[in-house]
């Protein structure tokens, strides 16, 4: 005999809309406290939740609430590997999500973005890079799904497309897509529909007010930096020009010597007296990891030295009381301050680099 909770889960496919609404409202909490109840009968509850998202993709208050609850439940459950694959490998469901995401008046677009961010943990989602679908004008002039998501993210920052959505969680989606070689190629290649390199649309958000955007974009930059062939484009001032956007969050309102200032990039000079350093240590550490990855080649190390990276990292080390950040500063400085091969005094390879702070 089924328990009351099992009966409640079965109400997800009840014929009465009001009962479905009551069921979804009451099951949100159980999606975190008792997630296994949703894996019954070969994931039938997950199938029901997918149908609720699709069937209630209409602009009616009660329908939107049912869909919102269903989406929140799926977000909470999608860290389970079995459920993740079941959702991510359903291409028809993915199209339903994209249809809602790109609808200028869909009120649950942020929840869609959250779910997509979780689904990007599946390798299957890299297929979105080549997925073509109907062009959702006036959002985009591209038929490529990834281009459309980028346009959602950019326009969401100012609320100019969907007043109910900021699309911030797409930053996490981009970060996971950037782990794939195909994703790294996409982000560093100008797209035909607007002739713009996608990553240049993201770098401007490294100091955005939204913590989610800043963290997601920082992670995207780091993951792309694992691609050494992309480093020339990342560092070129006429291409992606990533250094100012990575270094600026590391700067505060400290005063530098004239010598240090003159060595810095123009974007880092004469900052306002109220300039604040990034307050989230996770983001700061991520930017330091990106800079370290960019020192993989001699050209990258020279670029960071020429950009005045050292004094910025030095001040970050002094100002941020976080072990992870300070360790990141130490590693980066050791690379920047050491002699290159054939330069300076040769040292035994086992000799430790002296502390420079």
GROMACS .gro file of N, CA and C in nm, residues 106-266:
model
  483
  106UNK      N    1   0.803   3.504  -2.103
  106UNK     CA    2   0.790   3.386  -2.017
  106UNK      C    3   0.846   3.417  -1.880
  107UNK      N    4   0.761   3.405  -1.777
  107UNK     CA    5   0.797   3.450  -1.642
  107UNK      C    6   0.894   3.357  -1.569
  108UNK      N    7   0.910   3.235  -1.616
  108UNK     CA    8   0.998   3.140  -1.546
  108UNK      C    9   1.132   3.120  -1.618
  109UNK      N   10   1.173   3.218  -1.694
  109UNK     CA   11   1.297   3.203  -1.772
  109UNK      C   12   1.420   3.185  -1.682
  110UNK      N   13   1.422   3.249  -1.567
  110UNK     CA   14   1.536   3.232  -1.475
  110UNK      C   15   1.546   3.089  -1.424
  111UNK      N   16   1.431   3.026  -1.396
  111UNK     CA   17   1.432   2.887  -1.352
  111UNK      C   18   1.479   2.795  -1.465
  112UNK      N   19   1.441   2.828  -1.587
  112UNK     CA   20   1.490   2.753  -1.704
  112UNK      C   21   1.642   2.763  -1.711
  113UNK      N   22   1.694   2.884  -1.692
  113UNK     CA   23   1.839   2.905  -1.697
  113UNK      C   24   1.909   2.823  -1.588
  114UNK      N   25   1.848   2.817  -1.470
  114UNK     CA   26   1.906   2.738  -1.360
  114UNK      C   27   1.913   2.590  -1.397
  115UNK      N   28   1.806   2.539  -1.456
  115UNK     CA   29   1.804   2.398  -1.494
  115UNK      C   30   1.906   2.370  -1.604
  116UNK      N   31   1.914   2.458  -1.702
  116UNK     CA   32   2.012   2.440  -1.809
  116UNK      C   33   2.154   2.441  -1.755
  117UNK      N   34   2.178   2.524  -1.656
  117UNK     CA   35   2.311   2.529  -1.595
  117UNK      C   36   2.347   2.394  -1.533
  118UNK      N   37   2.248   2.328  -1.472
  118UNK     CA   38   2.273   2.195  -1.415
  118UNK      C   39   2.290   2.090  -1.524
  119UNK      N   40   2.209   2.100  -1.629
  119UNK     CA   41   2.215   2.000  -1.736
  119UNK      C   42   2.349   2.005  -1.811
  120UNK      N   43   2.414   2.120  -1.808
  120UNK     CA   44   2.543   2.134  -1.877
  120UNK      C   45   2.652   2.048  -1.814
  121UNK      N   46   2.622   1.988  -1.699
  121UNK     CA   47   2.717   1.893  -1.638
  121UNK      C   48   2.726   1.764  -1.720
  122UNK      N   49   2.630   1.745  -1.809
  122UNK     CA   50   2.629   1.627  -1.896
  122UNK      C   51   2.703   1.657  -2.026
  123UNK      N   52   2.784   1.563  -2.071
  123UNK     CA   53   2.856   1.580  -2.198
  123UNK      C   54   2.761   1.594  -2.315
  124UNK      N   55   2.640   1.542  -2.302
  124UNK     CA   56   2.544   1.548  -2.411
  124UNK      C   57   2.510   1.692  -2.449
  125UNK      N   58   2.520   1.782  -2.352
  125UNK     CA   59   2.479   1.922  -2.375
  125UNK      C   60   2.574   1.996  -2.469
  126UNK      N   61   2.694   1.942  -2.495
  126UNK     CA   62   2.781   2.013  -2.589
  126UNK      C   63   2.721   2.014  -2.729
  127UNK      N   64   2.621   1.929  -2.752
  127UNK     CA   65   2.552   1.930  -2.880
  127UNK      C   66   2.478   2.059  -2.908
  128UNK      N   67   2.456   2.139  -2.802
  128UNK     CA   68   2.386   2.266  -2.820
  128UNK      C   69   2.469   2.364  -2.903
  129UNK      N   70   2.599   2.340  -2.909
  129UNK     CA   71   2.688   2.427  -2.986
  129UNK      C   72   2.657   2.424  -3.135
  130UNK      N   73   2.603   2.313  -3.182
  130UNK     CA   74   2.571   2.300  -3.325
  130UNK      C   75   2.421   2.288  -3.349
  131UNK      N   76   2.343   2.305  -3.244
  131UNK     CA   77   2.198   2.291  -3.256
  131UNK      C   78   2.138   2.414  -3.326
  132UNK      N   79   2.059   2.391  -3.427
  132UNK     CA   80   1.988   2.499  -3.495
  132UNK      C   81   1.839   2.486  -3.465
  133UNK      N   82   1.774   2.599  -3.454
  133UNK     CA   83   1.632   2.603  -3.423
  133UNK      C   84   1.573   2.731  -3.479
  134UNK      N   85   1.443   2.748  -3.466
  134UNK     CA   86   1.378   2.869  -3.517
  134UNK      C   87   1.439   2.994  -3.454
  135UNK      N   88   1.453   3.098  -3.533
  135UNK     CA   89   1.512   3.223  -3.485
  135UNK      C   90   1.409   3.303  -3.406
  136UNK      N   91   1.433   3.328  -3.277
  136UNK     CA   92   1.336   3.400  -3.194
  136UNK      C   93   1.354   3.552  -3.204
  137UNK      N   94   1.309   3.611  -3.310
  137UNK     CA   95   1.319   3.757  -3.324
  137UNK      C   96   1.221   3.821  -3.228
  138UNK      N   97   1.254   3.938  -3.170
  138UNK     CA   98   1.372   4.021  -3.196
  138UNK      C   99   1.493   3.989  -3.108
  139UNK      N  100   1.489   3.877  -3.035
  139UNK     CA  101   1.602   3.842  -2.948
  139UNK      C  102   1.730   3.829  -3.027
  140UNK      N  103   1.725   3.756  -3.138
  140UNK     CA  104   1.846   3.722  -3.211
  140UNK      C  105   1.817   3.711  -3.359
  141UNK      N  106   1.921   3.722  -3.439
  141UNK     CA  107   1.909   3.700  -3.583
  141UNK      C  108   1.977   3.570  -3.622
  142UNK      N  109   2.017   3.491  -3.522
  142UNK     CA  110   2.086   3.366  -3.545
  142UNK      C  111   1.993   3.248  -3.520
  143UNK      N  112   2.012   3.142  -3.597
  143UNK     CA  113   1.938   3.020  -3.576
  143UNK      C  114   2.013   2.921  -3.489
  144UNK      N  115   2.129   2.960  -3.440
  144UNK     CA  116   2.210   2.874  -3.355
  144UNK      C  117   2.167   2.891  -3.210
  145UNK      N  118   2.140   2.779  -3.142
  145UNK     CA  119   2.089   2.785  -3.004
  145UNK      C  120   2.185   2.855  -2.909
  146UNK      N  121   2.315   2.829  -2.927
  146UNK     CA  122   2.414   2.890  -2.837
  146UNK      C  123   2.418   3.042  -2.857
  147UNK      N  124   2.408   3.086  -2.980
  147UNK     CA  125   2.404   3.231  -3.006
  147UNK      C  126   2.284   3.294  -2.938
  148UNK      N  127   2.172   3.225  -2.944
  148UNK     CA  128   2.049   3.277  -2.884
  148UNK      C  129   2.063   3.288  -2.732
  149UNK      N  130   2.129   3.189  -2.671
  149UNK     CA  131   2.150   3.194  -2.526
  149UNK      C  132   2.244   3.308  -2.489
  150UNK      N  133   2.344   3.331  -2.571
  150UNK     CA  134   2.434   3.444  -2.548
  150UNK      C  135   2.357   3.575  -2.555
  151UNK      N  136   2.266   3.587  -2.651
  151UNK     CA  137   2.188   3.710  -2.665
  151UNK      C  138   2.094   3.728  -2.545
  152UNK      N  139   2.039   3.619  -2.494
  152UNK     CA  140   1.957   3.627  -2.372
  152UNK      C  141   2.040   3.683  -2.257
  153UNK      N  142   2.160   3.629  -2.242
  153UNK     CA  143   2.246   3.668  -2.131
  153UNK      C  144   2.285   3.815  -2.139
  154UNK      N  145   2.323   3.860  -2.256
  154UNK     CA  146   2.366   3.999  -2.273
  154UNK      C  147   2.250   4.095  -2.250
  155UNK      N  148   2.136   4.067  -2.312
  155UNK     CA  149   2.022   4.156  -2.298
  155UNK      C  150   1.958   4.146  -2.159
  156UNK      N  151   1.976   4.031  -2.095
  156UNK     CA  152   1.921   4.015  -1.960
  156UNK      C  153   1.987   4.103  -1.858
  157UNK      N  154   2.112   4.142  -1.883
  157UNK     CA  155   2.185   4.226  -1.787
  157UNK      C  156   2.117   4.361  -1.766
  158UNK      N  157   2.053   4.409  -1.869
  158UNK     CA  158   1.987   4.539  -1.859
  158UNK      C  159   1.835   4.527  -1.855
  159UNK      N  160   1.784   4.404  -1.861
  159UNK     CA  161   1.641   4.384  -1.857
  159UNK      C  162   1.569   4.433  -1.980
  160UNK      N  163   1.637   4.438  -2.092
  160UNK     CA  164   1.576   4.494  -2.213
  160UNK      C  165   1.499   4.392  -2.296
  161UNK      N  166   1.507   4.264  -2.258
  161UNK     CA  167   1.436   4.163  -2.337
  161UNK      C  168   1.317   4.105  -2.262
  162UNK      N  169   1.341   4.046  -2.147
  162UNK     CA  170   1.234   3.987  -2.066
  162UNK      C  171   1.238   4.054  -1.929
  163UNK      N  172   1.136   4.130  -1.897
  163UNK     CA  173   1.135   4.205  -1.771
  163UNK      C  174   1.132   4.113  -1.649
  164UNK      N  175   1.096   3.988  -1.668
  164UNK     CA  176   1.088   3.895  -1.556
  164UNK      C  177   1.216   3.814  -1.538
  165UNK      N  178   1.316   3.835  -1.624
  165UNK     CA  179   1.434   3.749  -1.620
  165UNK      C  180   1.562   3.828  -1.641
  166UNK      N  181   1.668   3.789  -1.568
  166UNK     CA  182   1.800   3.847  -1.591
  166UNK      C  183   1.897   3.747  -1.654
  167UNK      N  184   1.857   3.620  -1.659
  167UNK     CA  185   1.935   3.512  -1.724
  167UNK      C  186   2.075   3.494  -1.662
  168UNK      N  187   2.093   3.537  -1.539
  168UNK     CA  188   2.226   3.530  -1.476
  168UNK      C  189   2.282   3.388  -1.473
  169UNK      N  190   2.196   3.288  -1.448
  169UNK     CA  191   2.245   3.151  -1.433
  169UNK      C  192   2.300   3.092  -1.562
  170UNK      N  193   2.278   3.157  -1.674
  170UNK     CA  194   2.340   3.109  -1.797
  170UNK      C  195   2.492   3.120  -1.789
  171UNK      N  196   2.541   3.206  -1.701
  171UNK     CA  197   2.687   3.218  -1.683
  171UNK      C  198   2.746   3.084  -1.638
  172UNK      N  199   2.672   3.012  -1.552
  172UNK     CA  200   2.718   2.880  -1.508
  172UNK      C  201   2.711   2.779  -1.623
  173UNK      N  202   2.609   2.793  -1.706
  173UNK     CA  203   2.598   2.707  -1.824
  173UNK      C  204   2.719   2.727  -1.915
  174UNK      N  205   2.753   2.852  -1.941
  174UNK     CA  206   2.867   2.882  -2.027
  174UNK      C  207   2.997   2.826  -1.969
  175UNK      N  208   3.011   2.834  -1.838
  175UNK     CA  209   3.134   2.785  -1.774
  175UNK      C  210   3.153   2.636  -1.798
  176UNK      N  211   3.044   2.559  -1.792
  176UNK     CA  212   3.057   2.415  -1.817
  176UNK      C  213   3.077   2.385  -1.965
  177UNK      N  214   3.011   2.458  -2.051
  177UNK     CA  215   3.031   2.438  -2.195
  177UNK      C  216   3.176   2.470  -2.233
  178UNK      N  217   3.237   2.564  -2.162
  178UNK     CA  218   3.376   2.604  -2.192
  178UNK      C  219   3.477   2.498  -2.153
  179UNK      N  220   3.433   2.392  -2.086
  179UNK     CA  221   3.524   2.282  -2.053
  179UNK      C  222   3.551   2.194  -2.175
  180UNK      N  223   3.460   2.196  -2.271
  180UNK     CA  224   3.475   2.113  -2.390
  180UNK      C  225   3.560   2.185  -2.494
  181UNK      N  226   3.647   2.115  -2.567
  181UNK     CA  227   3.723   2.180  -2.675
  181UNK      C  228   3.633   2.251  -2.775
  182UNK      N  229   3.516   2.191  -2.804
  182UNK     CA  230   3.423   2.255  -2.897
  182UNK      C  231   3.370   2.387  -2.841
  183UNK      N  232   3.350   2.389  -2.709
  183UNK     CA  233   3.304   2.512  -2.645
  183UNK      C  234   3.411   2.618  -2.645
  184UNK      N  235   3.535   2.579  -2.622
  184UNK     CA  236   3.646   2.674  -2.624
  184UNK      C  237   3.661   2.735  -2.763
  185UNK      N  238   3.642   2.653  -2.866
  185UNK     CA  239   3.647   2.704  -3.003
  185UNK      C  240   3.535   2.803  -3.029
  186UNK      N  241   3.414   2.770  -2.983
  186UNK     CA  242   3.301   2.861  -3.003
  186UNK      C  243   3.327   2.997  -2.939
  187UNK      N  244   3.368   2.996  -2.813
  187UNK     CA  245   3.383   3.122  -2.740
  187UNK      C  246   3.494   3.211  -2.795
  188UNK      N  247   3.588   3.154  -2.867
  188UNK     CA  248   3.702   3.232  -2.917
  188UNK      C  249   3.698   3.254  -3.067
  189UNK      N  250   3.583   3.225  -3.130
  189UNK     CA  251   3.568   3.240  -3.275
  189UNK      C  252   3.454   3.335  -3.306
  190UNK      N  253   3.479   3.434  -3.389
  190UNK     CA  254   3.373   3.527  -3.429
  190UNK      C  255   3.260   3.451  -3.497
  191UNK      N  256   3.136   3.479  -3.456
  191UNK     CA  257   3.021   3.408  -3.510
  191UNK      C  258   2.964   3.479  -3.633
  192UNK      N  259   2.920   3.402  -3.732
  192UNK     CA  260   2.877   3.461  -3.861
  192UNK      C  261   2.765   3.564  -3.849
  193UNK      N  262   2.674   3.546  -3.751
  193UNK     CA  263   2.555   3.632  -3.751
  193UNK      C  264   2.585   3.776  -3.707
  194UNK      N  265   2.692   3.796  -3.629
  194UNK     CA  266   2.723   3.933  -3.588
  194UNK      C  267   2.873   3.965  -3.597
  195UNK      N  268   2.952   3.866  -3.639
  195UNK     CA  269   3.098   3.883  -3.656
  195UNK      C  270   3.166   3.928  -3.526
  196UNK      N  271   3.116   3.883  -3.414
  196UNK     CA  272   3.172   3.917  -3.283
  196UNK      C  273   3.219   3.789  -3.215
  197UNK      N  274   3.335   3.797  -3.149
  197UNK     CA  275   3.385   3.683  -3.071
  197UNK      C  276   3.301   3.673  -2.944
  198UNK      N  277   3.232   3.561  -2.921
  198UNK     CA  278   3.140   3.551  -2.806
  198UNK      C  279   3.202   3.587  -2.672
  199UNK      N  280   3.327   3.549  -2.650
  199UNK     CA  281   3.387   3.574  -2.519
  199UNK      C  282   3.396   3.722  -2.488
  200UNK      N  283   3.407   3.806  -2.590
  200UNK     CA  284   3.413   3.950  -2.565
  200UNK      C  285   3.280   4.005  -2.513
  201UNK      N  286   3.173   3.927  -2.530
  201UNK     CA  287   3.044   3.967  -2.474
  201UNK      C  288   3.035   3.935  -2.325
  202UNK      N  289   3.121   3.843  -2.280
  202UNK     CA  290   3.118   3.800  -2.140
  202UNK      C  291   3.218   3.874  -2.052
  203UNK      N  292   3.332   3.911  -2.108
  203UNK     CA  293   3.438   3.972  -2.027
  203UNK      C  294   3.391   4.099  -1.957
  204UNK      N  295   3.299   4.171  -2.015
  204UNK     CA  296   3.253   4.298  -1.957
  204UNK      C  297   3.178   4.278  -1.826
  205UNK      N  298   3.145   4.153  -1.793
  205UNK     CA  299   3.068   4.127  -1.672
  205UNK      C  300   3.154   4.082  -1.554
  206UNK      N  301   3.287   4.092  -1.564
  206UNK     CA  302   3.371   4.049  -1.452
  206UNK      C  303   3.356   4.140  -1.330
  207UNK      N  304   3.300   4.258  -1.348
  207UNK     CA  305   3.276   4.346  -1.233
  207UNK      C  306   3.128   4.382  -1.221
  208UNK      N  307   3.042   4.298  -1.274
  208UNK     CA  308   2.898   4.321  -1.268
  208UNK      C  309   2.847   4.309  -1.125
  209UNK      N  310   2.736   4.372  -1.095
  209UNK     CA  311   2.681   4.371  -0.960
  209UNK      C  312   2.635   4.231  -0.919
  210UNK      N  313   2.599   4.147  -1.015
  210UNK     CA  314   2.549   4.013  -0.985
  210UNK      C  315   2.664   3.917  -0.954
  211UNK      N  316   2.661   3.860  -0.833
  211UNK     CA  317   2.762   3.762  -0.794
  211UNK      C  318   2.760   3.641  -0.887
  212UNK      N  319   2.640   3.598  -0.925
  212UNK     CA  320   2.627   3.481  -1.013
  212UNK      C  321   2.694   3.506  -1.146
  213UNK      N  322   2.670   3.624  -1.203
  213UNK     CA  323   2.735   3.658  -1.331
  213UNK      C  324   2.886   3.661  -1.316
  214UNK      N  325   2.934   3.726  -1.212
  214UNK     CA  326   3.079   3.740  -1.196
  214UNK      C  327   3.146   3.604  -1.180
  215UNK      N  328   3.085   3.518  -1.097
  215UNK     CA  329   3.144   3.387  -1.073
  215UNK      C  330   3.138   3.300  -1.198
  216UNK      N  331   3.025   3.301  -1.266
  216UNK     CA  332   3.011   3.220  -1.387
  216UNK      C  333   3.104   3.265  -1.498
  217UNK      N  334   3.115   3.395  -1.517
  217UNK     CA  335   3.204   3.448  -1.621
  217UNK      C  336   3.350   3.421  -1.586
  218UNK      N  337   3.386   3.438  -1.458
  218UNK     CA  338   3.523   3.409  -1.415
  218UNK      C  339   3.558   3.263  -1.443
  219UNK      N  340   3.464   3.172  -1.415
  219UNK     CA  341   3.487   3.030  -1.439
  219UNK      C  342   3.496   3.000  -1.588
  220UNK      N  343   3.417   3.070  -1.667
  220UNK     CA  344   3.424   3.052  -1.813
  220UNK      C  345   3.561   3.092  -1.865
  221UNK      N  346   3.610   3.207  -1.820
  221UNK     CA  347   3.743   3.253  -1.862
  221UNK      C  348   3.851   3.153  -1.822
  222UNK      N  349   3.840   3.101  -1.700
  222UNK     CA  350   3.941   3.004  -1.655
  222UNK      C  351   3.938   2.878  -1.740
  223UNK      N  352   3.818   2.826  -1.767
  223UNK     CA  353   3.808   2.701  -1.842
  223UNK      C  354   3.858   2.717  -1.986
  224UNK      N  355   3.834   2.832  -2.044
  224UNK     CA  356   3.885   2.856  -2.179
  224UNK      C  357   4.037   2.869  -2.177
  225UNK      N  358   4.091   2.917  -2.067
  225UNK     CA  359   4.236   2.935  -2.056
  225UNK      C  360   4.312   2.803  -2.048
  226UNK      N  361   4.242   2.693  -2.028
  226UNK     CA  362   4.306   2.562  -2.036
  226UNK      C  363   4.347   2.529  -2.179
  227UNK      N  364   4.288   2.599  -2.275
  227UNK     CA  365   4.322   2.579  -2.416
  227UNK      C  366   4.440   2.667  -2.453
  228UNK      N  367   4.559   2.612  -2.450
  228UNK     CA  368   4.680   2.690  -2.478
  228UNK      C  369   4.678   2.753  -2.617
  229UNK      N  370   4.627   2.683  -2.721
  229UNK     CA  371   4.621   2.747  -2.853
  229UNK      C  372   4.536   2.874  -2.856
  230UNK      N  373   4.448   2.890  -2.757
  230UNK     CA  374   4.363   3.011  -2.751
  230UNK      C  375   4.433   3.129  -2.686
  231UNK      N  376   4.547   3.107  -2.623
  231UNK     CA  377   4.613   3.213  -2.546
  231UNK      C  378   4.648   3.336  -2.629
  232UNK      N  379   4.700   3.322  -2.752
  232UNK     CA  380   4.728   3.444  -2.829
  232UNK      C  381   4.605   3.531  -2.851
  233UNK      N  382   4.490   3.468  -2.877
  233UNK     CA  383   4.367   3.545  -2.894
  233UNK      C  384   4.322   3.608  -2.762
  234UNK      N  385   4.334   3.533  -2.653
  234UNK     CA  386   4.294   3.584  -2.523
  234UNK      C  387   4.377   3.705  -2.483
  235UNK      N  388   4.504   3.704  -2.517
  235UNK     CA  389   4.595   3.810  -2.474
  235UNK      C  390   4.603   3.927  -2.571
  236UNK      N  391   4.563   3.906  -2.694
  236UNK     CA  392   4.576   4.011  -2.796
  236UNK      C  393   4.482   4.128  -2.768
  237UNK      N  394   4.536   4.248  -2.771
  237UNK     CA  395   4.453   4.368  -2.748
  237UNK      C  396   4.358   4.395  -2.864
  238UNK      N  397   4.383   4.333  -2.978
  238UNK     CA  398   4.296   4.351  -3.095
  238UNK      C  399   4.198   4.236  -3.113
  239UNK      N  400   4.200   4.141  -3.019
  239UNK     CA  401   4.109   4.028  -3.027
  239UNK      C  402   4.022   4.024  -2.900
  240UNK      N  403   4.051   3.933  -2.808
  240UNK     CA  404   3.968   3.920  -2.687
  240UNK      C  405   4.015   4.014  -2.576
  241UNK      N  406   4.146   4.032  -2.564
  241UNK     CA  407   4.203   4.128  -2.469
  241UNK      C  408   4.154   4.103  -2.326
  242UNK      N  409   4.181   3.983  -2.276
  242UNK     CA  410   4.122   3.940  -2.151
  242UNK      C  411   4.188   4.001  -2.027
  243UNK      N  412   4.314   4.041  -2.036
  243UNK     CA  413   4.387   4.082  -1.916
  243UNK      C  414   4.323   4.197  -1.837
  244UNK      N  415   4.277   4.305  -1.900
  244UNK     CA  416   4.216   4.412  -1.820
  244UNK      C  417   4.095   4.363  -1.740
  245UNK      N  418   4.018   4.272  -1.798
  245UNK     CA  419   3.896   4.226  -1.734
  245UNK      C  420   3.924   4.127  -1.621
  246UNK      N  421   4.040   4.062  -1.624
  246UNK     CA  422   4.078   3.971  -1.517
  246UNK      C  423   4.150   4.048  -1.406
  247UNK      N  424   4.228   4.147  -1.443
  247UNK     CA  425   4.305   4.222  -1.344
  247UNK      C  426   4.223   4.327  -1.269
  248UNK      N  427   4.127   4.387  -1.336
  248UNK     CA  428   4.048   4.492  -1.270
  248UNK      C  429   3.977   4.445  -1.143
  249UNK      N  430   3.916   4.326  -1.142
  249UNK     CA  431   3.853   4.282  -1.016
  249UNK      C  432   3.953   4.261  -0.903
  250UNK      N  433   4.081   4.247  -0.935
  250UNK     CA  434   4.182   4.227  -0.832
  250UNK      C  435   4.234   4.358  -0.774
  251UNK      N  436   4.195   4.469  -0.833
  251UNK     CA  437   4.245   4.598  -0.787
  251UNK      C  438   4.149   4.663  -0.689
  252UNK      N  439   4.206   4.739  -0.595
  252UNK     CA  440   4.127   4.817  -0.501
  252UNK      C  441   4.158   4.964  -0.520
  253UNK      N  442   4.150   5.041  -0.412
  253UNK     CA  443   4.175   5.185  -0.422
  253UNK      C  444   4.315   5.222  -0.372
  254UNK      N  445   4.405   5.121  -0.364
  254UNK     CA  446   4.541   5.149  -0.318
  254UNK      C  447   4.616   5.237  -0.418
  255UNK      N  448   4.714   5.308  -0.367
  255UNK     CA  449   4.798   5.392  -0.453
  255UNK      C  450   4.926   5.317  -0.487
  256UNK      N  451   4.964   5.326  -0.613
  256UNK     CA  452   5.085   5.261  -0.661
  256UNK      C  453   5.193   5.365  -0.687
  257UNK      N  454   5.314   5.322  -0.687
  257UNK     CA  455   5.423   5.412  -0.723
  257UNK      C  456   5.411   5.449  -0.870
  258UNK      N  457   5.476   5.558  -0.908
  258UNK     CA  458   5.473   5.599  -1.048
  258UNK      C  459   5.530   5.489  -1.136
  259UNK      N  460   5.633   5.424  -1.087
  259UNK     CA  461   5.695   5.316  -1.165
  259UNK      C  462   5.597   5.202  -1.189
  260UNK      N  463   5.526   5.162  -1.084
  260UNK     CA  464   5.426   5.055  -1.099
  260UNK      C  465   5.313   5.099  -1.191
  261UNK      N  466   5.265   5.221  -1.171
  261UNK     CA  467   5.152   5.270  -1.250
  261UNK      C  468   5.186   5.277  -1.398
  262UNK      N  469   5.303   5.327  -1.430
  262UNK     CA  470   5.343   5.340  -1.569
  262UNK      C  471   5.356   5.205  -1.639
  263UNK      N  472   5.381   5.102  -1.560
  263UNK     CA  473   5.397   4.968  -1.618
  263UNK      C  474   5.263   4.897  -1.640
  264UNK      N  475   5.157   4.955  -1.584
  264UNK     CA  476   5.026   4.888  -1.592
  264UNK      C  477   4.955   4.918  -1.724
  265UNK      N  478   4.856   4.834  -1.753
  265UNK     CA  479   4.769   4.859  -1.867
  265UNK      C  480   4.693   4.990  -1.844
  266UNK      N  481   4.661   5.064  -1.949
  266UNK     CA  482   4.586   5.190  -1.934
  266UNK      C  483   4.458   5.175  -1.853
   0.00000   0.00000   0.00000
